[in-house]
Amino acid sequence: MLQHTVRSLLKVDAFVDGNWIPSEQRFSVYNPATGETIAEVCDADPALAERAVEVAYKALPAWQAKTAKQRADLLRAWYQAIMVNKQVLGELMSSEQGKPIAEAIGEIEYGASFIDWFAGEAERHHGELLARSADDKRSWISKQPIGVCTAITPWNFPNAMITRKVAPALAAGCTIVVKPAQLTPLSALALMQLAAEAGIPHGVINMLPTSQAKAVGKVLTEHPNVRKFSFTGSTAIGKQLMAQCSSGMKKVSMELGGNAAFIIFDDADLDLAVEQLLAAKFRNAGQTCIAVNRVLVHDAVIAEVEQRLITALSKLKVGAGHEQGVDYGPLINQEAIDKAQLLQQQAIDAGAEVLCGGKVLQQLGPLFYAPTLLSNVTATMAISQQEIFAPILALQRFSSEAEAIALANDTPFGLAGYFCSNDYRRIGRVAEQLQCGMLGINVGIISQVYNAFAGIKESGIGIEGSSFGLAEYQVTKTITLGGFT
Ligand code: NAP
């Protein structure tokens, strides 16, 4: 496997049919830590999107005709190429996204794990022989690739949100066209270079960096040759794209926004609770879909929890991603800073109190936000109802288990949830009643390839990862064979 440098993996053109496609129209990609321009990237237009879908359609028969083992071997070669280059991929990601390099490498490994896992799933998937209903007939269910797939992904996980879709699609025998986020196309394009080196055939994966999300997204959701669309992003955009898919009755997967509650009961181990809360909140500067948005703390322990958090937050190191020992980096752009400040100010105006932080760390740059602790937050404040996507801990209090559950469920979203308790009876009760697709009990880091990543309510439809992830890219065909004697 070729060992790359950041320079040799810095690709700036669209990737269609195995070729790098330049364009005169380009857009800039910035380093959020410094504001510097890193690259001028090809701005794919709807015509190129049409071409990419047609290319994926043409590549489909040969790809689905490969044996499961042949597809698995190619996926494993791609996995190896990524793992050999994880340091360089991490540096590239950190420069366009802002997360610390160590965390970026963690995402590269997490992203690659989906390729490895679905290589295995390609070989393990099977249909079903049905019960005999007559002497002269047999019926069975066959799982087949759904066809050409398209995907649109966000900037907060520029690698893993792509591999979590592309790997199961390819494993199932589908081809795919992806539009990465405008803010982070470089990680996506580097993956294409490595896929080509791994020998994945032309046209099987195609990547369209663009600043024209709406127009390109229309092609990816409405083109008649597309059978499946997978989206990760905000609920508002997900709803629009799902509506667009409905005209062609396309299968959809929607991995959308969340509003996770982290409940600390009065019987919790507070050392563990604070440690896990920090892990669940400050990863990626609070910019994850499963980040803690609301911290619900029992009256009996709230004063103690506040004191412990003030101490813990004072120890967090904020800085550019390439600096050693940094806990988190800049927010993605000025819009993210403005949103965090607005939500914080509205909360203060309604009675919340800043216990620490609450400001931009101008000495580091305009996008670095201090670790922030707000107390006296209530359920009616906007900060409790919208995704904060910033390093702000918003503490609400409760006085009973029933109140904590009601507060946690009082949201249209249902992605992740967390709670800390040492009472096994409570753990059983609360786990059953919380309305979320993923739940961490006494733990704040809950993502791994074996888990079913899936939201309920307005957080989405469909499953990524796990033994269920492959089926998202398959159709079920029932076949009946007659004429037995
Ligand atoms: P977003 O604004 O919905 O954008 C996501 C993607 O959709 C980007 O590629 C964006 O392109 C594209 N897009 C925006 N408007 C579009 C349109 N009209 N037509 C077609 N494509 C369009 O979300 P974001 O701010 O980038 O990402 C953060 C959101 O993603 C949060 O809500 C977070 O919770 C969610 N998320 C969910 C998961 C999950 O697994 N459930 C994982 C990660 C993130 P541009 O880049 O050009 O704007």
PDB file of C-alpha atoms in Angstrom, residues 262-388:
ATOM      1  CA  PHE A 262     -27.800  13.435  29.941  1.00  0.00           C
ATOM      2  CA  ILE A 263     -29.527  12.658  33.254  1.00  0.00           C
ATOM      3  CA  ILE A 264     -27.551  12.516  36.497  1.00  0.00           C
ATOM      4  CA  PHE A 265     -29.632  10.833  39.219  1.00  0.00           C
ATOM      5  CA  ASP A 266     -28.915  11.347  42.919  1.00  0.00           C
ATOM      6  CA  ASP A 267     -27.604   7.763  43.194  1.00  0.00           C
ATOM      7  CA  ALA A 268     -25.027   8.235  40.404  1.00  0.00           C
ATOM      8  CA  ASP A 269     -21.277   7.870  40.810  1.00  0.00           C
ATOM      9  CA  LEU A 270     -20.462  11.561  40.327  1.00  0.00           C
ATOM     10  CA  ASP A 271     -16.810  11.010  39.357  1.00  0.00           C
ATOM     11  CA  LEU A 272     -17.941   8.745  36.544  1.00  0.00           C
ATOM     12  CA  ALA A 273     -20.888  10.977  35.605  1.00  0.00           C
ATOM     13  CA  VAL A 274     -18.733  14.083  35.196  1.00  0.00           C
ATOM     14  CA  GLU A 275     -16.045  12.204  33.261  1.00  0.00           C
ATOM     15  CA  GLN A 276     -18.582  10.655  30.853  1.00  0.00           C
ATOM     16  CA  LEU A 277     -20.537  13.896  30.479  1.00  0.00           C
ATOM     17  CA  LEU A 278     -17.374  15.699  29.347  1.00  0.00           C
ATOM     18  CA  ALA A 279     -16.632  12.915  26.855  1.00  0.00           C
ATOM     19  CA  ALA A 280     -20.167  13.063  25.437  1.00  0.00           C
ATOM     20  CA  LYS A 281     -20.242  16.853  25.254  1.00  0.00           C
ATOM     21  CA  PHE A 282     -16.834  18.184  24.222  1.00  0.00           C
ATOM     22  CA  ARG A 283     -15.883  15.754  21.439  1.00  0.00           C
ATOM     23  CA  ASN A 284     -15.628  17.787  18.249  1.00  0.00           C
ATOM     24  CA  ALA A 285     -16.274  20.983  20.294  1.00  0.00           C
ATOM     25  CA  GLY A 286     -19.857  19.861  20.896  1.00  0.00           C
ATOM     26  CA  GLN A 287     -20.551  19.557  17.159  1.00  0.00           C
ATOM     27  CA  THR A 288     -21.846  15.987  17.024  1.00  0.00           C
ATOM     28  CA  CYS A 289     -25.385  14.786  16.429  1.00  0.00           C
ATOM     29  CA  ILE A 290     -25.224  12.681  19.620  1.00  0.00           C
ATOM     30  CA  ALA A 291     -23.636  15.479  21.698  1.00  0.00           C
ATOM     31  CA  VAL A 292     -25.308  16.204  25.021  1.00  0.00           C
ATOM     32  CA  ASN A 293     -27.671  19.135  24.550  1.00  0.00           C
ATOM     33  CA  ARG A 294     -29.422  19.126  27.917  1.00  0.00           C
ATOM     34  CA  VAL A 295     -27.923  18.102  31.259  1.00  0.00           C
ATOM     35  CA  LEU A 296     -30.642  17.132  33.756  1.00  0.00           C
ATOM     36  CA  VAL A 297     -29.374  16.940  37.338  1.00  0.00           C
ATOM     37  CA  HIS A 298     -31.228  15.882  40.493  1.00  0.00           C
ATOM     38  CA  ASP A 299     -31.759  18.651  43.082  1.00  0.00           C
ATOM     39  CA  ALA A 300     -29.850  16.700  45.716  1.00  0.00           C
ATOM     40  CA  VAL A 301     -26.583  16.676  43.736  1.00  0.00           C
ATOM     41  CA  ILE A 302     -26.769  19.744  41.505  1.00  0.00           C
ATOM     42  CA  ALA A 303     -24.567  21.995  43.686  1.00  0.00           C
ATOM     43  CA  GLU A 304     -21.898  19.283  43.833  1.00  0.00           C
ATOM     44  CA  VAL A 305     -22.122  18.605  40.067  1.00  0.00           C
ATOM     45  CA  GLU A 306     -21.781  22.320  39.289  1.00  0.00           C
ATOM     46  CA  GLN A 307     -18.646  22.618  41.422  1.00  0.00           C
ATOM     47  CA  ARG A 308     -17.078  19.553  39.843  1.00  0.00           C
ATOM     48  CA  LEU A 309     -17.880  20.814  36.336  1.00  0.00           C
ATOM     49  CA  ILE A 310     -16.395  24.262  37.006  1.00  0.00           C
ATOM     50  CA  THR A 311     -13.151  22.544  38.045  1.00  0.00           C
ATOM     51  CA  ALA A 312     -13.209  20.110  35.119  1.00  0.00           C
ATOM     52  CA  LEU A 313     -13.926  22.801  32.508  1.00  0.00           C
ATOM     53  CA  SER A 314     -11.056  24.967  33.796  1.00  0.00           C
ATOM     54  CA  LYS A 315      -8.691  22.116  32.835  1.00  0.00           C
ATOM     55  CA  LEU A 316      -9.843  21.740  29.217  1.00  0.00           C
ATOM     56  CA  LYS A 317      -7.318  22.898  26.639  1.00  0.00           C
ATOM     57  CA  VAL A 318      -8.711  24.666  23.594  1.00  0.00           C
ATOM     58  CA  GLY A 319      -6.533  25.263  20.530  1.00  0.00           C
ATOM     59  CA  ALA A 320      -5.763  24.541  16.890  1.00  0.00           C
ATOM     60  CA  GLY A 321      -6.062  20.877  15.942  1.00  0.00           C
ATOM     61  CA  HIS A 322      -2.342  20.381  15.273  1.00  0.00           C
ATOM     62  CA  GLU A 323      -1.325  21.508  18.789  1.00  0.00           C
ATOM     63  CA  GLN A 324      -0.385  18.814  21.286  1.00  0.00           C
ATOM     64  CA  GLY A 325      -2.859  17.930  24.042  1.00  0.00           C
ATOM     65  CA  VAL A 326      -5.766  19.994  22.738  1.00  0.00           C
ATOM     66  CA  ASP A 327      -9.210  18.848  23.955  1.00  0.00           C
ATOM     67  CA  TYR A 328     -11.136  20.629  21.253  1.00  0.00           C
ATOM     68  CA  GLY A 329     -10.615  23.060  18.404  1.00  0.00           C
ATOM     69  CA  PRO A 330     -12.505  25.901  16.720  1.00  0.00           C
ATOM     70  CA  LEU A 331     -16.159  25.819  15.745  1.00  0.00           C
ATOM     71  CA  ILE A 332     -16.696  25.273  12.045  1.00  0.00           C
ATOM     72  CA  ASN A 333     -17.554  28.880  11.052  1.00  0.00           C
ATOM     73  CA  GLN A 334     -18.863  32.268  12.183  1.00  0.00           C
ATOM     74  CA  GLU A 335     -22.472  31.111  11.784  1.00  0.00           C
ATOM     75  CA  ALA A 336     -21.852  28.438  14.442  1.00  0.00           C
ATOM     76  CA  ILE A 337     -20.383  31.054  16.829  1.00  0.00           C
ATOM     77  CA  ASP A 338     -23.321  33.394  16.226  1.00  0.00           C
ATOM     78  CA  LYS A 339     -25.825  30.607  16.932  1.00  0.00           C
ATOM     79  CA  ALA A 340     -24.081  29.607  20.173  1.00  0.00           C
ATOM     80  CA  GLN A 341     -23.971  33.213  21.382  1.00  0.00           C
ATOM     81  CA  LEU A 342     -27.611  33.818  20.502  1.00  0.00           C
ATOM     82  CA  LEU A 343     -28.825  30.684  22.316  1.00  0.00           C
ATOM     83  CA  GLN A 344     -26.693  31.567  25.335  1.00  0.00           C
ATOM     84  CA  GLN A 345     -27.901  35.182  25.442  1.00  0.00           C
ATOM     85  CA  GLN A 346     -31.568  34.174  25.114  1.00  0.00           C
ATOM     86  CA  ALA A 347     -31.077  31.743  28.004  1.00  0.00           C
ATOM     87  CA  ILE A 348     -29.423  34.425  30.159  1.00  0.00           C
ATOM     88  CA  ASP A 349     -32.237  36.862  29.370  1.00  0.00           C
ATOM     89  CA  ALA A 350     -34.719  34.217  30.542  1.00  0.00           C
ATOM     90  CA  GLY A 351     -32.894  33.599  33.852  1.00  0.00           C
ATOM     91  CA  ALA A 352     -29.921  31.276  33.178  1.00  0.00           C
ATOM     92  CA  GLU A 353     -26.564  32.019  34.777  1.00  0.00           C
ATOM     93  CA  VAL A 354     -23.058  31.642  33.297  1.00  0.00           C
ATOM     94  CA  LEU A 355     -20.904  29.720  35.815  1.00  0.00           C
ATOM     95  CA  CYS A 356     -17.842  29.708  33.572  1.00  0.00           C
ATOM     96  CA  GLY A 357     -16.794  30.519  30.009  1.00  0.00           C
ATOM     97  CA  GLY A 358     -19.524  32.046  27.883  1.00  0.00           C
ATOM     98  CA  LYS A 359     -17.277  33.864  25.446  1.00  0.00           C
ATOM     99  CA  VAL A 360     -15.156  33.641  22.318  1.00  0.00           C
ATOM    100  CA  LEU A 361     -11.450  33.090  23.071  1.00  0.00           C
ATOM    101  CA  GLN A 362     -10.297  35.947  20.845  1.00  0.00           C
ATOM    102  CA  GLN A 363      -6.616  35.374  21.718  1.00  0.00           C
ATOM    103  CA  LEU A 364      -6.875  32.041  19.870  1.00  0.00           C
ATOM    104  CA  GLY A 365      -9.023  33.303  16.998  1.00  0.00           C
ATOM    105  CA  PRO A 366     -12.615  34.290  16.239  1.00  0.00           C
ATOM    106  CA  LEU A 367     -13.955  30.697  16.095  1.00  0.00           C
ATOM    107  CA  PHE A 368     -12.679  29.367  19.445  1.00  0.00           C
ATOM    108  CA  TYR A 369     -15.414  29.201  22.099  1.00  0.00           C
ATOM    109  CA  ALA A 370     -14.622  28.809  25.792  1.00  0.00           C
ATOM    110  CA  PRO A 371     -15.824  25.714  27.690  1.00  0.00           C
ATOM    111  CA  THR A 372     -19.084  27.055  29.050  1.00  0.00           C
ATOM    112  CA  LEU A 373     -21.351  26.093  31.931  1.00  0.00           C
ATOM    113  CA  LEU A 374     -24.866  27.515  32.212  1.00  0.00           C
ATOM    114  CA  SER A 375     -27.069  26.846  35.236  1.00  0.00           C
ATOM    115  CA  ASN A 376     -30.774  27.508  35.895  1.00  0.00           C
ATOM    116  CA  VAL A 377     -31.683  26.507  32.357  1.00  0.00           C
ATOM    117  CA  THR A 378     -35.308  25.526  31.788  1.00  0.00           C
ATOM    118  CA  ALA A 379     -37.148  23.381  29.250  1.00  0.00           C
ATOM    119  CA  THR A 380     -38.867  26.352  27.610  1.00  0.00           C
ATOM    120  CA  MET A 381     -35.629  28.093  26.607  1.00  0.00           C
ATOM    121  CA  ALA A 382     -34.514  27.793  22.965  1.00  0.00           C
ATOM    122  CA  ILE A 383     -31.190  26.332  24.145  1.00  0.00           C
ATOM    123  CA  SER A 384     -33.137  23.305  25.443  1.00  0.00           C
ATOM    124  CA  GLN A 385     -35.057  22.867  22.210  1.00  0.00           C
ATOM    125  CA  GLN A 386     -32.461  23.401  19.471  1.00  0.00           C
ATOM    126  CA  GLU A 387     -29.135  21.706  18.813  1.00  0.00           C
ATOM    127  CA  ILE A 388     -26.491  23.935  20.446  1.00  0.00           C
TER     128      ILE A 388
END
